[in-house]
Short mmCIF file of C-alpha atoms and ligand atoms in Angstrom, two decimals:
data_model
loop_
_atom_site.label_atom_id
_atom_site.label_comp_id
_atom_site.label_asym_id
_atom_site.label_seq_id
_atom_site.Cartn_x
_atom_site.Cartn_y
_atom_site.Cartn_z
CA UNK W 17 143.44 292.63 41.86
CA UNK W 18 141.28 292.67 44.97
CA UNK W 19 139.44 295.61 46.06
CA UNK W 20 141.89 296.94 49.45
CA UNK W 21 140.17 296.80 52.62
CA UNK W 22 138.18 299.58 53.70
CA UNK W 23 140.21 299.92 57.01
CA UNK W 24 137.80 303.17 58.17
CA UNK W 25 134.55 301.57 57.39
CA UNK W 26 135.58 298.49 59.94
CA UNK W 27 136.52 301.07 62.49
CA UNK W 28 133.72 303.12 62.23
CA UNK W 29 131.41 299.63 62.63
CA UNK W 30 133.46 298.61 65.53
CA UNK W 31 133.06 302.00 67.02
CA UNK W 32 129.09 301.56 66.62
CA UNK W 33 128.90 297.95 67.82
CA UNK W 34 130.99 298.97 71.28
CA UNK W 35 129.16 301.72 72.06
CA UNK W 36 125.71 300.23 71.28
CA UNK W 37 127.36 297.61 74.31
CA UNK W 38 128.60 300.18 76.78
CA UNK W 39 124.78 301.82 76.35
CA UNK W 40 122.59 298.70 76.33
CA UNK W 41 120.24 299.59 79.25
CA UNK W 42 118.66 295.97 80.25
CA UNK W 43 120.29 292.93 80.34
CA UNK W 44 117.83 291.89 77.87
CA UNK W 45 118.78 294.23 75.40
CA UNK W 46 122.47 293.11 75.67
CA UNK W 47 121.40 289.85 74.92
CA UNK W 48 120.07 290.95 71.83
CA UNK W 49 123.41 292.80 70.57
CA UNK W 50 125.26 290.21 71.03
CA UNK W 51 123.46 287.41 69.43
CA UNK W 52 123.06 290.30 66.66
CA UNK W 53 126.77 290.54 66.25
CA UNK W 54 127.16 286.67 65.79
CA UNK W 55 124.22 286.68 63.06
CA UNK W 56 124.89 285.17 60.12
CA UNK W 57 124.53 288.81 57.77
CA UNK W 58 126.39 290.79 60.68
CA UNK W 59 128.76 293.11 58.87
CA UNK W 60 131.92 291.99 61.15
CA UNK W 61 130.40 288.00 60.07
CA UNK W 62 130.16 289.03 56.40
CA UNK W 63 133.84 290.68 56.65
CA UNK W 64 135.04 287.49 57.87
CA UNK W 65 133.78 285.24 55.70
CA UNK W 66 135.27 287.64 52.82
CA UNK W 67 138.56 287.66 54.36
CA UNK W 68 139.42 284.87 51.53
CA UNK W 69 139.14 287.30 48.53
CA UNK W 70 142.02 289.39 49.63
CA UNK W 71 144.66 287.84 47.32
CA UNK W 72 147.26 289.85 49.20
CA UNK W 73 148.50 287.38 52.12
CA UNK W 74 149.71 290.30 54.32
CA UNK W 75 147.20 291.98 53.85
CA UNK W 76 144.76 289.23 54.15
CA UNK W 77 146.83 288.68 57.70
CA UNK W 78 146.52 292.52 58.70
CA UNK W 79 142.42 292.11 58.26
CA UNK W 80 142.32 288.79 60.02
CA UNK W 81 144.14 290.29 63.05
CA UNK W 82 142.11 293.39 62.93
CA UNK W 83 138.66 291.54 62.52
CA UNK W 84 139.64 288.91 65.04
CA UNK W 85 140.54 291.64 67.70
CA UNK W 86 137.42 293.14 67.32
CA UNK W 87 134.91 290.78 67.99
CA UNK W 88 137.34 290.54 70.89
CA UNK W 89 137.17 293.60 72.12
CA UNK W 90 133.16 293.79 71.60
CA UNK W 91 133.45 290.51 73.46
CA UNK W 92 134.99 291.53 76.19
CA UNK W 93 132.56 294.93 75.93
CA UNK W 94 129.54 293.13 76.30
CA UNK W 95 130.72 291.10 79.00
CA UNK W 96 131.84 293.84 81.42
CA UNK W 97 128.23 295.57 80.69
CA UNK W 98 126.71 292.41 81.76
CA UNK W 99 128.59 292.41 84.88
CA UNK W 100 127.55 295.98 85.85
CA UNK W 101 123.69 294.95 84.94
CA UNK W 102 123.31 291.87 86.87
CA UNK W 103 124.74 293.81 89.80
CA UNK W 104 122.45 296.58 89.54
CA UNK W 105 119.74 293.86 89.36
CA UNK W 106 121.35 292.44 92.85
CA UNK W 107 121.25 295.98 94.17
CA UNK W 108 117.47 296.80 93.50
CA UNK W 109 116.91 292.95 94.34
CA UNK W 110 118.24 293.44 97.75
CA UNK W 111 116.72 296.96 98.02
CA UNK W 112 113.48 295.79 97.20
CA UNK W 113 113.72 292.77 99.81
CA UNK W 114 114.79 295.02 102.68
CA UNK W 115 112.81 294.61 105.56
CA UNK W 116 112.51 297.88 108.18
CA UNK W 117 112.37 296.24 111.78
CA UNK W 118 112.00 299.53 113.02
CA UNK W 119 107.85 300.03 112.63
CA UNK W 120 106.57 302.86 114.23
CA UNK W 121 103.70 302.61 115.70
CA UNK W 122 102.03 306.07 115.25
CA UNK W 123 100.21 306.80 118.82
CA UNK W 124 96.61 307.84 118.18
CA UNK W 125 95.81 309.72 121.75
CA UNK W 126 92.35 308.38 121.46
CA UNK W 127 93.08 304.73 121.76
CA UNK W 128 95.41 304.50 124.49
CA UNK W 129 98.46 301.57 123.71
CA UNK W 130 97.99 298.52 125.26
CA UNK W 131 101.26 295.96 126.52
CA UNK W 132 100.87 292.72 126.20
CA UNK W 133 101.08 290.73 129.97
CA UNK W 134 101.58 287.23 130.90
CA UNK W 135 99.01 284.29 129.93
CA UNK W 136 96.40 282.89 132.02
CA UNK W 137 98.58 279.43 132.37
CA UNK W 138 101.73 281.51 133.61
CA UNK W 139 99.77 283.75 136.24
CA UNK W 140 97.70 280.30 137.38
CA UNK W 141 101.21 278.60 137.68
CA UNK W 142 102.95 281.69 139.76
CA UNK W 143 99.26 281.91 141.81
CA UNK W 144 100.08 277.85 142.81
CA UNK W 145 103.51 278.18 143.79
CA UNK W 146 102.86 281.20 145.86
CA UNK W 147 100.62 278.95 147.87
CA UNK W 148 102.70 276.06 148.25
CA UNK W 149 105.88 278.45 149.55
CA UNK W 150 103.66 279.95 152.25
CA UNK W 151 103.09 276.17 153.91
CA UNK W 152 107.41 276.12 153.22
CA UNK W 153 107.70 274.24 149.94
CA UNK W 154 110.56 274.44 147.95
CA UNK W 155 110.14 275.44 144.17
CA UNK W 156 112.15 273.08 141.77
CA UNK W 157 112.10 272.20 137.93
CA UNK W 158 113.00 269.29 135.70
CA UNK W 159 113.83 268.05 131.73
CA UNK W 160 110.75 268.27 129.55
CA UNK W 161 112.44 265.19 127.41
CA UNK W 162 113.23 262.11 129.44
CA UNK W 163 114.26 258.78 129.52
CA UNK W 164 111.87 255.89 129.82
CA UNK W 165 113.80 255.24 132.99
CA UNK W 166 112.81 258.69 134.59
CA UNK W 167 109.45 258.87 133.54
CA UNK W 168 108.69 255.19 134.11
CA UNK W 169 111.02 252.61 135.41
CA UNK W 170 112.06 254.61 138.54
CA UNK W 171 108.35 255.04 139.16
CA UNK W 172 108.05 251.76 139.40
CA UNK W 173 106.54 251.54 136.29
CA UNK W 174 108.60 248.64 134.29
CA UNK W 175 108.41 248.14 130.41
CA UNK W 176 105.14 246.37 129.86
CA UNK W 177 103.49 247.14 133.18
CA UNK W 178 99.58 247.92 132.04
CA UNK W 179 99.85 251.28 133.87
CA UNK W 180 101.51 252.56 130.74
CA UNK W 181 97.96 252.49 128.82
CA UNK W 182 97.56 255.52 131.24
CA UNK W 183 100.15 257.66 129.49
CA UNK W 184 99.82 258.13 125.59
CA UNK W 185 103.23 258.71 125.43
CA UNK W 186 105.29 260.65 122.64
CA UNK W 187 108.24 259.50 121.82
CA UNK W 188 111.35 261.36 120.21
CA UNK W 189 113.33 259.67 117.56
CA UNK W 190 116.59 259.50 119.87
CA UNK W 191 118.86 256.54 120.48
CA UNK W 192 116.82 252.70 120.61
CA UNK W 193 113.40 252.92 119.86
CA UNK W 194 111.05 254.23 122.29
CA UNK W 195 113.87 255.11 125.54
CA UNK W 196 113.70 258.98 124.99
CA UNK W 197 110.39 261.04 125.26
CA UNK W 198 108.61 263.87 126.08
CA UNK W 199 107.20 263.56 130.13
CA UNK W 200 103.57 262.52 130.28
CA UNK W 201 103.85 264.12 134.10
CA UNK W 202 105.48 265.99 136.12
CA UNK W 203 106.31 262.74 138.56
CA UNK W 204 110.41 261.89 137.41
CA UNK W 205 111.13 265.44 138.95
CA UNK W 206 110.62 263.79 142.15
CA UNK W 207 113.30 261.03 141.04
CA UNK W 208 115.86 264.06 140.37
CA UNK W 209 115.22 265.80 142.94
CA UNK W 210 115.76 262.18 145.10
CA UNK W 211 118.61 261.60 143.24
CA UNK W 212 120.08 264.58 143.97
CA UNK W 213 119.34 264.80 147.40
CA UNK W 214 120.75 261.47 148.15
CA UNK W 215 124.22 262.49 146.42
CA UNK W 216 124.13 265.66 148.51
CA UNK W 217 122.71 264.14 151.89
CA UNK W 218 120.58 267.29 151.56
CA UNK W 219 117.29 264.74 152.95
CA UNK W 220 114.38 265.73 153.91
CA UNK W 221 112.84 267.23 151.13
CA UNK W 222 110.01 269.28 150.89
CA UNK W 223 109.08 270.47 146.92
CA UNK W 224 107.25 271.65 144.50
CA UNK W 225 107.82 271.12 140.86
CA UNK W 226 105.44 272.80 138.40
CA UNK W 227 106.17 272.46 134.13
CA UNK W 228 105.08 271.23 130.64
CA UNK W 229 104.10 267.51 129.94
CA UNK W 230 102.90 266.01 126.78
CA UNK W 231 100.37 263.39 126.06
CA UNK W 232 98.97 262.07 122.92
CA UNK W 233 95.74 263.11 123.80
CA UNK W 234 92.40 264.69 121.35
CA UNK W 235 92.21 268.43 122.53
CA UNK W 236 88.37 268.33 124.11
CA UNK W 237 87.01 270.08 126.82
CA UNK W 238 88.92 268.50 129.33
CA UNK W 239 92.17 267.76 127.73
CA UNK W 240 95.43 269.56 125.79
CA UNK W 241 98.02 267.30 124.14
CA UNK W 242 100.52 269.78 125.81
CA UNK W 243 99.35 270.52 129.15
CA UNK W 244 100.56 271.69 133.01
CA UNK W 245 101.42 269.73 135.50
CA UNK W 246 102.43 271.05 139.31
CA UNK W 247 103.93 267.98 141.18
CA UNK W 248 104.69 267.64 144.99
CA UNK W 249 107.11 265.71 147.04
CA UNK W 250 107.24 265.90 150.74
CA UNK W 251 110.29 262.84 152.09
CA UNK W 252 111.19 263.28 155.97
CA UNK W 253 110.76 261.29 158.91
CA UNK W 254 107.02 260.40 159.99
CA UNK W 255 105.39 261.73 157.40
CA UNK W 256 101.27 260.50 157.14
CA UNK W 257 98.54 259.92 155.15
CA UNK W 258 97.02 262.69 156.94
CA UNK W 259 99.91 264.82 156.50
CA UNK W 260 98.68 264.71 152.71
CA UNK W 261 95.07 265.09 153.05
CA UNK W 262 96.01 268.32 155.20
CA UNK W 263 97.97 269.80 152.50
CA UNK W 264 95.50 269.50 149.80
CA UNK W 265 92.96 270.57 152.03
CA UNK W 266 94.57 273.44 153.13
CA UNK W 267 95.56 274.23 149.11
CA UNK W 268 92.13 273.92 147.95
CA UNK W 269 91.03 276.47 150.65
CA UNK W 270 93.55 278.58 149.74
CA UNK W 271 93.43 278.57 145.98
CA UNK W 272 89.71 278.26 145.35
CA UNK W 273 88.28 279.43 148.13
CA UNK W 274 86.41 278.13 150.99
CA UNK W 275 83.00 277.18 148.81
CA UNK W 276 85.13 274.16 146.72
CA UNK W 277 85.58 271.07 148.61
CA UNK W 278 87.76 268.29 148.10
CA UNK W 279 87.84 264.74 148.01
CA UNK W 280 90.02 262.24 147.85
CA UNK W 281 88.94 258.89 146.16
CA UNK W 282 91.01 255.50 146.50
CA UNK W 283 92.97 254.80 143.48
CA UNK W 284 95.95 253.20 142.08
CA UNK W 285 99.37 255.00 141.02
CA UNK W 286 102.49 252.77 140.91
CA UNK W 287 104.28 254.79 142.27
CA UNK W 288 102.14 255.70 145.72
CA UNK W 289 101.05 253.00 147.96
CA UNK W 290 98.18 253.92 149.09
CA UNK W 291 97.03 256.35 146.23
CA UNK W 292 93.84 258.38 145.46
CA UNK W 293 92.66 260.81 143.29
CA UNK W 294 92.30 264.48 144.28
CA UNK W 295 88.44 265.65 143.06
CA UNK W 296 87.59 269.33 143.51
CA UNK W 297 83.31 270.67 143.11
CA UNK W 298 82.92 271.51 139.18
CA UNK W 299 83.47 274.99 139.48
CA UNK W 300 81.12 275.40 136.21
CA UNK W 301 78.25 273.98 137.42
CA UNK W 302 78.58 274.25 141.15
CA UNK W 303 78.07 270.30 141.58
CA UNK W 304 75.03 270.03 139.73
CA UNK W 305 76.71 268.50 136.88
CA UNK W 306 77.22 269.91 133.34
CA UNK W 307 79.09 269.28 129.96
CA UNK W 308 82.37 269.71 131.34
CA UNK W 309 82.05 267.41 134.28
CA UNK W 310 80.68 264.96 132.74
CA UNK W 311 77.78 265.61 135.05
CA UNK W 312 78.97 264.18 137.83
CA UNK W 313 79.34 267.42 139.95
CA UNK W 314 83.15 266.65 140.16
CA UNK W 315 86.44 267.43 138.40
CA UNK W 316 89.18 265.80 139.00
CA UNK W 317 92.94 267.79 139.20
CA UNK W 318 95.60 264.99 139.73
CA UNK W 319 96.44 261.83 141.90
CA UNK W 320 98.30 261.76 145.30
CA UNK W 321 99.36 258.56 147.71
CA UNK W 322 102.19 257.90 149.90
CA UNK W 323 106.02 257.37 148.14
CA UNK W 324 106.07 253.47 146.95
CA UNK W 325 108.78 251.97 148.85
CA UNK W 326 110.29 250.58 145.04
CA UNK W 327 110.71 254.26 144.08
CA UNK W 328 112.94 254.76 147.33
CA UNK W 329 114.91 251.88 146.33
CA UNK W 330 115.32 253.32 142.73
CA UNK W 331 117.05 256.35 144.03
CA UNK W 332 118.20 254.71 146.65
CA UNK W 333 116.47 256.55 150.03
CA UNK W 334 115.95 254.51 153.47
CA UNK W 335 112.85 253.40 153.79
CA UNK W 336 113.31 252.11 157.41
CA UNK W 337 114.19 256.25 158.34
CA UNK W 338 112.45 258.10 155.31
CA UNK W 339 108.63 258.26 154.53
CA UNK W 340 107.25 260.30 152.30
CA UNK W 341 104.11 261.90 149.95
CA UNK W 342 103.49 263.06 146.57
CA UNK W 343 101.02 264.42 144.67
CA UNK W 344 100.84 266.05 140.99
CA UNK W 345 97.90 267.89 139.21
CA UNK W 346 96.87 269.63 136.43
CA UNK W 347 97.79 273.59 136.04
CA UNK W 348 95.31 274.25 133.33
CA UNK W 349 92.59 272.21 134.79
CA UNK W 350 93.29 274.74 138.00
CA UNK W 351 93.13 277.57 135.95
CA UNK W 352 89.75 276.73 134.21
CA UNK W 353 88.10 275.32 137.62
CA UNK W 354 89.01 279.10 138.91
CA UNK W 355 88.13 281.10 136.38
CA UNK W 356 85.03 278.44 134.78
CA UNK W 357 86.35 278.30 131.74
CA UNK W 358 84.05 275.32 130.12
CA UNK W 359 86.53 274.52 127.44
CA UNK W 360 90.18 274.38 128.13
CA UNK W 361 91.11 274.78 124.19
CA UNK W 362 90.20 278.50 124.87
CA UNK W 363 93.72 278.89 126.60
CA UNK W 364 95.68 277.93 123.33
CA UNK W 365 93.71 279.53 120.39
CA UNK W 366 94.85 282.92 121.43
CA UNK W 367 92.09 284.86 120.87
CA UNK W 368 92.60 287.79 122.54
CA UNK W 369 88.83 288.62 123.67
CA UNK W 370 89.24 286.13 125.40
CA UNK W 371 93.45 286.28 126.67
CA UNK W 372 92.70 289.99 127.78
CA UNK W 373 90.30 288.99 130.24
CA UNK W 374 92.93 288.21 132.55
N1 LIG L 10 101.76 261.61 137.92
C1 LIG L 10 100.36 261.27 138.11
C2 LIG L 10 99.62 261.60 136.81
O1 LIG L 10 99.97 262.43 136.09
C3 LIG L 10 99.76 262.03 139.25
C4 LIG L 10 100.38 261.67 140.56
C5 LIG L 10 101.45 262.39 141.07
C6 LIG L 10 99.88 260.60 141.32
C7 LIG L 10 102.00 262.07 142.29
C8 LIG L 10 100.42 260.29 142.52
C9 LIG L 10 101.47 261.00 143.01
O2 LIG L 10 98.66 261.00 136.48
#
């Protein structure tokens, strides 16, 4: 006859087992009681296994049912406890993580708060505009990325023409190979602004366009890969070569003061027939020549010439009743010949001994 089943002493374990799952305080520790309740010499395991020397079948069946619902029920114990641990993990996770975005800056009275204003490039660029409205120019702006069209063809500057070699251009990986890019200068504004004045009959224009060009360029004294640019476009009937060398005359004056002088040097652009180059004294050294000259006593801010006759065609003005000038130079170079900065790189490492000096 087989010893009857102690039905108390499997209640009383399963009663243990539960609550040892309902209390298990780290995920860890669950872990542990339940690989401890599948080990080999767990008392629900060792019941099990024994369930074959109850000779009585019913009751053998009664046993089975009971053990078999309680690793169940422990089953489904631990579970649910895991649940409620992994999310209070989540919770503290996400507690912990929480960022406050609303710092307060405790005022000490002694150090009174400073704001932050706009950058030396920004103020240079509003100073140059402000000029260029009081002799009646128009501000305008136009696309940082362009087509090779905009910032070459239309200029008169066709694929292969050797004038490229003066614009290390970057291109974007857009469409065929080497048709998109980033501007080298502010010069295809002038072909929207054509453009655009030709749909609207809106002729003669009188503009300047000021904004960000890109060249792959070594940053040195002289040079950012990411620079400034403020071009110029004057089309209307009559318009002269010394129409041109008045403006920048008159600009120079007015932006530097009456000490700098200008010159303009012969020089070849494409898209100006005649061009020259726009020289201003080296503000560093006074015209005695230095490091960031190149000691020649000059710098030079941009080019300037009379409006090609192939750009008119491009856009499609009439040359036989429209003449015109442009001219484009250098925002930062402006900025530094005011202010004799020697080395341009100072206006993007933004240290602010030297940003808060303007
Ligand atoms: N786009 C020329 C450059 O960046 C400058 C320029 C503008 C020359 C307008 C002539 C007329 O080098």
């Amino acid at each position: 006859m087989s010893p009857s089943f102690d039905q108390a002493a499997l209640a009383a374990l399963v009663e243990v087992a539960l609550a040892a799952a309902d209390g298990a305080p780290t995920l860890a520790e669950l872990n542990e009681i339940a690989s401890g309740l599948k080990a080999k010499d767990a008392p629900l395991v060792l019941i099990r296994r024994s369930l074959g020397q109850i000779d009585d079948l019913e009751e053998r069946k009664v046993v089975g049912q009971q053990v078999s619902s309680a690793f169940d029920a422990l089953g489904r114990a631990i579970d649910d406890r895991r649940t409620s641990l992994e999310a209070e993990a989540r919770i503290a996770r996400l507690e912990a993580d929480r960022l406050d975005l609303t710092e307060v800056i405790l005022a000490d009275v002694t150090v009174p708060l400073r704001r932050g204003h706009t950058h030396l490039v920004t103020q240079t660029r509003a100073a140059l505009e402000e000029v260029f409205i009081a002799m009646g120019f128009e501000v305008a702006e136009g696309p940082e990325v362009e087509t090779d069209w905009y910032n070459f063809e239309a200029l008169n500057i066709p694929p292969g023409h050797p004038a490229r070699d003066m614009y290390d251009t970057m291109y974007l990986e857009l469409g065929t190979p080497e048709t998109v890019l980033l501007r080298t200068h502010t010069s295809p504004t002038q072909i929207h602004l054509l453009e655009k004045a030709v749909a609207e009959g809106s002729l003669p224009v009188h503009a300047v366009m000021p904004g960000r060009c890109y060249r792959l360029d070594t940053p040195d004294a002289r040079h950012l890969p990411v620079f400034h640019q403020i071009e110029g476009l004057v089309v209307d009937r009559d318009v002269t070569f010394g129409d041109l060398a008045g403006v920048i005359e008159t600009f120079t004056a007015a932006y530097f003061g009456s000490d700098i002088h200008a010159r303009l040097r012969p020089a070849y652009f494409p898209f100006t027939e005649p061009s020259a180059e726009f020289e201003i004294t080296c503000t560093i050294c006074r015209g005695d020549g230095c490091r960031t000259c190149s000691r020649t006593g000059w710098i030079e801010l941009g080019g300037c010439g009379m409006v090609d006759p192939a750009v008119f065609e491009a856009v499609g003005v009439d040359p036989t009743i429209w003449s015109g000038f442009a001219f484009g130079f250098g925002i930062d170079r402006c900025a530094q010949m005011r202010h004799g900065i020697a080395d341009m790189r100072a206006l993007i490492e933004n240290d602010l001994r030297f940003v808060r000096q303007f």
